[in-house]
Amino acid sequence: METATLKNQASRFQELLEQRGLKCTYERKQIFDEVMHLREHFDADSLYERFKKRGLRISRDTVYRTLPLLLESGVVQKSAGAGHRDFFERIGIKGHHDHIICVKCGKIIEFQCEDIEKLQDKVCNDYGFKLSFHDHRLFGTCKECQ
Amino acid sequence: METATLKNQASRFQELLEQRGLKCTYERKQIFDEVMHLREHFDADSLYERFKKRGLRISRDTVYRTLPLLLESGVVQKSAGAGHRDFFERIGIKGHHDHIICVKCGKIIEFQCEDIEKLQDKVCNDYGFKLSFHDHRLFGTCKECQ
DNA sequence: ATCCTATTAAGAATTAATCTTAATTAGATA
DNA sequence: TATCTAATTAAGATTAATTCTTAATAGGAT
Ligand SMILES: [Mn+2]
Ligand SMILES: [Mn+2]
Ligand SMILES: [Zn+2]
Ligand SMILES: [Zn+2]
């Protein structure tokens, strides 16, 4: 199951590269592999730092340019975190989910709502859009902070 | 109707200030007034520039600090735009809506989906959150770009 | 093996947002 | 109304995040 997901996501990434006429470079493969090992949310710079620590010559810019490709191929999704960084996380076994964020204490809760996902598809369909990915964040006050 | 909305939003902003024990300063009033005149989406800096052009001494920082208050009081909502800026727009007569963005050409379409809004409320309720505002953006390819 | 073009590394530059400090002001109190 | 005090502000510096620039490298076709 896990292996199936990995294979599936690898091929989806490959397919996107092909479709766009993008080359399957060493760096893109490394970034894909590294992301597949991450279990928590992350940002571009922390991913870059991991390569730096391992002594791999992958530039910050390449990381920044590759993440949108992983987004669009469904390997990662938008996530939530502190500050104004872009956060990502791998779409693993638990699958896609969205986030509720407490504006007081910063607590983040993940939620899954199949009905919302379906409605999103419908909305996009209505407008002739092909949905690629989305970013859905609910901001409010958690029970403890109210 | 327009007047009613304006009055309503003004009092909601006032209420938030009171609730938080925040002072109703000249600057906050000016920013509220200026925002109420905007019909399109905008970012913090462009709002700041408007004051600068008019010769008003409102600092960039005050604009940045006031926008979250307008968000939380329901005067503005998160919007979408180019780049990594935070975009906002007034919740006017047309009411709240969300955005679909074409990843190829940047075209932005606004949509309203009452069912999604209701489901969001339900989700927050389930987790004991009091929903304050949200950011829902769908990224995909528009009809022309497919 | 050679070529052409896309991609990359490295670091500079830009951009967006936040922080610092001293001055100002709202609102409470006398 | 005058005085007081804590909150708020302006201005500009700083930090943080992302993108750009240039020259070198490498994928994949021929
Ligand atoms: Mn979702
Ligand atoms: Mn919405
Ligand atoms: Zn909280
Ligand atoms: Zn398009």
XYZ file of C-alpha atoms (C1' of nucleotides) and ligand atoms in Angstrom:
356
model
C 0.000 0.000 0.000
C 2.724 2.430 1.023
C 4.875 1.130 -1.821
C 1.982 1.457 -4.206
C 1.502 5.064 -3.195
C 5.169 5.805 -3.626
C 5.289 4.214 -7.059
C 2.099 5.963 -8.023
C 3.388 9.341 -6.956
C 6.748 8.794 -8.601
C 5.057 8.040 -11.887
C 2.750 11.013 -11.534
C 5.788 13.238 -11.122
C 7.457 11.599 -14.120
C 4.312 12.067 -16.166
C 4.130 15.763 -15.338
C 7.738 16.219 -16.394
C 7.053 14.460 -19.671
C 3.845 16.373 -20.336
C 5.677 19.654 -19.862
C 8.724 18.545 -21.779
C 10.851 18.947 -18.654
C 13.983 16.942 -18.135
C 14.282 14.346 -15.436
C 17.415 15.719 -13.839
C 19.481 14.375 -10.982
C 18.347 17.298 -8.805
C 14.642 16.758 -9.453
C 15.010 13.079 -8.588
C 16.885 13.906 -5.378
C 14.254 16.406 -4.327
C 11.465 13.945 -5.023
C 13.225 11.238 -2.994
C 13.913 13.532 -0.071
C 10.324 14.770 0.023
C 9.045 11.191 0.018
C 10.926 10.637 3.266
C 9.415 13.618 5.059
C 6.574 12.827 7.426
C 5.914 16.358 8.680
C 5.132 19.679 7.078
C 8.109 21.606 5.744
C 9.103 24.721 3.860
C 11.410 25.209 0.892
C 14.344 26.441 2.898
C 14.346 23.604 5.436
C 14.310 21.154 2.549
C 17.256 22.973 1.009
C 19.117 22.800 4.328
C 18.739 19.022 4.400
C 20.632 18.723 1.110
C 23.249 21.175 2.298
C 23.849 19.126 5.451
C 24.221 15.951 3.433
C 26.769 17.721 1.252
C 24.591 17.505 -1.856
C 24.935 20.332 -4.329
C 21.277 21.223 -4.801
C 20.670 24.944 -4.896
C 18.006 26.783 -3.005
C 16.574 28.002 -6.261
C 16.146 24.513 -7.638
C 14.248 23.522 -4.529
C 11.988 26.539 -4.909
C 11.419 25.729 -8.574
C 10.727 22.066 -8.017
C 8.153 22.355 -5.263
C 5.443 23.744 -7.566
C 6.008 20.730 -9.806
C 5.481 18.401 -6.867
C 2.370 20.359 -5.966
C 0.936 20.074 -9.426
C 1.695 16.385 -9.708
C -0.081 15.697 -6.416
C 3.012 14.541 -4.536
C 2.745 17.310 -1.982
C -0.033 19.641 -0.915
C -0.105 23.104 0.579
C 0.144 23.019 4.315
C 0.099 25.572 7.108
C 2.733 26.933 9.456
C 3.967 29.993 11.268
C 4.796 33.210 9.450
C 4.515 33.988 5.797
C 6.419 31.035 4.420
C 4.899 28.596 2.021
C 4.454 25.302 3.797
C 4.077 21.931 2.165
C 3.577 18.362 3.198
C 3.674 15.095 1.420
C 0.321 13.575 0.565
C 1.016 10.251 2.243
C -1.097 7.409 3.500
C -3.418 9.692 5.415
C -4.172 11.452 2.154
C -5.154 15.022 1.436
C -6.438 17.227 4.206
C -6.866 20.902 5.009
C -6.146 23.102 8.012
C -7.797 25.070 10.782
C -5.506 27.581 12.455
C -6.022 29.310 15.793
C -5.285 33.024 15.391
C -4.525 33.330 19.089
C -2.172 30.433 19.897
C -1.174 29.202 16.434
C -2.468 25.690 16.978
C -3.102 23.855 13.726
C -5.703 21.134 13.242
C -6.014 18.982 10.161
C -9.409 18.137 8.797
C -10.727 16.057 5.954
C -14.060 16.821 4.367
C -14.920 14.772 1.356
C -18.033 16.852 0.671
C -16.021 20.054 0.400
C -13.562 18.321 -1.927
C -16.424 17.214 -4.171
C -17.945 20.680 -4.213
C -14.576 22.137 -5.201
C -14.433 19.775 -8.153
C -17.941 20.801 -9.121
C -17.146 24.513 -8.883
C -14.080 24.092 -11.079
C -16.072 22.056 -13.526
C -18.721 24.762 -13.734
C -16.090 27.301 -14.732
C -14.281 24.993 -17.142
C -11.221 24.791 -14.924
C -9.131 21.670 -14.503
C -8.385 21.629 -10.762
C -4.759 20.958 -9.993
C -4.424 21.628 -6.258
C -5.893 23.890 -3.636
C -5.211 25.795 -0.447
C -8.002 25.874 2.097
C -7.303 27.361 5.498
C -9.822 28.224 8.190
C -8.746 30.815 10.749
C -10.458 31.076 14.075
C -10.171 30.662 17.800
C -9.672 27.250 19.356
C -11.692 26.026 22.313
C -8.922 26.852 24.793
C -8.420 30.389 23.488
C -12.047 31.463 23.281
C -28.515 48.766 1.369
C -25.016 49.999 0.574
C -25.290 52.425 3.463
C -26.608 49.725 5.728
C -23.646 47.514 4.852
C -21.213 50.341 5.494
C -22.789 51.150 8.852
C -22.862 47.505 9.747
C -19.218 46.987 8.912
C -18.165 50.146 10.696
C -19.856 48.990 13.853
C -18.373 45.530 13.526
C -14.926 47.099 13.350
C -15.732 49.305 16.355
C -16.981 46.295 18.284
C -13.811 44.341 17.628
C -11.715 47.253 18.847
C -13.794 47.483 22.012
C -13.725 43.739 22.624
C -9.943 43.747 22.396
C -9.549 46.924 24.402
C -7.998 48.635 21.378
C -8.178 52.363 20.906
C -10.135 53.926 18.080
C -7.290 55.990 16.678
C -7.260 58.509 13.857
C -5.131 56.115 11.798
C -7.453 53.138 12.255
C -10.419 55.281 11.231
C -8.584 56.555 8.148
C -7.628 53.054 7.099
C -11.175 51.822 7.563
C -12.538 54.707 5.499
C -10.033 54.227 2.721
C -10.698 50.497 2.524
C -14.431 51.126 2.304
C -13.797 53.103 -0.869
C -11.837 50.372 -2.587
C -13.753 48.308 -5.102
C -10.931 46.030 -6.206
C -8.502 43.702 -4.509
C -5.452 45.329 -2.960
C -2.375 44.618 -0.886
C -1.014 46.346 2.207
C 1.602 48.341 0.383
C -0.688 49.748 -2.276
C -3.030 50.885 0.483
C -0.096 52.538 2.233
C 0.856 54.301 -1.001
C -2.623 55.807 -1.261
C -2.148 57.560 2.073
C 1.331 58.668 1.128
C 0.040 60.248 -2.100
C -2.683 62.098 -0.202
C -0.053 63.419 2.159
C -1.484 61.591 5.164
C 1.004 60.478 7.782
C -0.045 56.831 8.121
C 2.892 54.465 8.372
C 3.332 51.263 6.466
C 3.463 49.393 9.732
C 0.114 50.701 10.889
C -1.462 49.566 7.648
C 0.041 46.118 8.078
C -1.169 45.968 11.686
C -4.675 47.168 10.902
C -5.486 44.813 8.052
C -5.742 41.730 10.289
C -8.229 43.649 12.416
C -10.331 44.368 9.351
C -10.077 40.711 8.389
C -11.239 39.537 11.762
C -14.088 41.998 11.916
C -15.359 40.847 8.527
C -14.747 44.143 6.742
C -12.304 42.613 4.297
C -11.574 39.078 3.210
C -8.512 37.333 1.877
C -8.232 37.687 -1.858
C -5.869 36.500 -4.558
C -3.264 38.176 -6.682
C 0.102 37.841 -8.335
C 3.184 36.896 -6.346
C 3.504 36.087 -2.699
C 1.827 39.162 -1.268
C -1.183 38.996 0.950
C -4.153 40.281 -1.005
C -7.370 41.582 0.439
C -10.667 42.926 -0.763
C -13.591 44.568 0.851
C -16.604 42.386 1.494
C -19.048 44.653 -0.267
C -22.479 44.261 -1.737
C -21.548 41.154 -3.647
C -20.559 39.545 -0.376
C -17.971 36.924 0.430
C -16.509 34.797 -2.302
C -13.467 32.654 -3.003
C -11.049 32.308 -5.902
C -9.990 29.992 -8.677
C -6.591 30.824 -10.144
C -5.165 29.644 -13.455
C -1.588 28.471 -12.885
C -0.767 29.114 -16.537
C -2.105 32.604 -17.299
C -2.854 33.925 -13.816
C -6.517 34.546 -14.547
C -8.607 34.793 -11.386
C -12.259 33.825 -11.148
C -14.465 34.492 -8.166
C -16.933 31.894 -7.006
C -19.544 31.676 -4.322
C -20.562 28.339 -2.888
C -22.929 28.494 0.023
C -22.656 24.755 0.602
C -18.905 24.932 1.086
C -19.340 27.843 3.477
C -21.818 25.829 5.520
C -19.530 22.809 5.600
C -16.690 25.003 6.819
C -18.842 26.176 9.691
C -19.694 22.594 10.496
C -16.054 21.490 10.423
C -15.054 24.300 12.768
C -17.936 23.479 15.030
C -16.879 19.838 15.188
C -13.442 20.884 16.407
C -14.703 23.513 18.838
C -13.268 26.350 16.779
C -14.964 29.695 16.371
C -14.424 30.495 12.668
C -13.208 34.014 12.084
C -12.239 34.101 8.403
C -10.840 31.785 5.778
C -8.681 31.523 2.693
C -9.851 29.143 0.010
C -8.035 29.127 -3.294
C -8.370 26.607 -6.101
C -5.445 26.372 -8.513
C -5.877 24.855 -11.929
C -5.894 25.437 -15.645
C -8.542 27.577 -17.260
C -10.437 26.522 -20.362
C -8.246 28.622 -22.654
C -4.999 27.282 -21.212
C -5.821 23.600 -21.210
C 30.859 11.614 -29.701
C 28.880 16.131 -30.661
C 25.658 19.546 -30.345
C 21.961 22.377 -28.622
C 19.043 23.805 -25.230
C 17.269 23.362 -20.754
C 18.717 23.390 -16.285
C 21.569 24.340 -12.737
C 24.707 26.547 -8.776
C 25.984 30.402 -6.366
C 25.218 34.362 -4.611
C 23.225 39.015 -5.415
C 19.107 41.488 -5.531
C 14.561 42.266 -4.626
C 10.421 42.186 -2.177
C 7.400 41.717 1.743
C 6.751 41.999 6.351
C 8.290 42.951 10.978
C 11.014 45.164 14.496
C 13.170 49.156 17.105
C 13.090 53.529 19.288
C 11.488 57.716 20.440
C 7.526 60.647 19.942
C 2.568 61.122 20.051
C -2.133 60.422 21.447
C -6.587 58.255 23.256
C -9.052 57.811 26.947
C -9.154 57.670 31.908
C -8.939 60.419 35.982
C -8.818 64.406 38.857
C -10.625 71.294 31.392
C -5.906 69.846 32.637
C -3.045 65.995 33.728
C -1.535 61.449 33.430
C -0.274 56.857 31.577
C -0.266 53.105 28.757
C -1.176 52.164 24.085
C -0.133 53.416 19.617
C 2.297 55.456 16.185
C 5.996 57.143 12.472
C 10.122 56.432 10.343
C 13.397 53.907 8.898
C 16.329 49.810 9.742
C 16.259 45.023 9.701
C 15.017 40.517 8.744
C 13.117 36.963 6.134
C 11.458 34.843 1.892
C 11.653 34.442 -2.757
C 13.321 35.438 -7.276
C 16.794 36.958 -10.481
C 21.404 37.008 -12.923
C 25.248 34.898 -15.060
C 28.177 31.542 -16.299
C 28.771 26.638 -16.028
C 26.763 21.979 -16.544
C 24.225 18.167 -18.234
C 20.144 15.755 -20.548
C 18.805 13.848 -24.571
C 18.567 14.136 -29.548
C 21.231 13.428 -33.701
Mn -9.326 20.481 0.573
Mn -15.413 30.791 1.248
Zn -5.749 28.636 20.322
Zn -5.370 30.353 -17.960
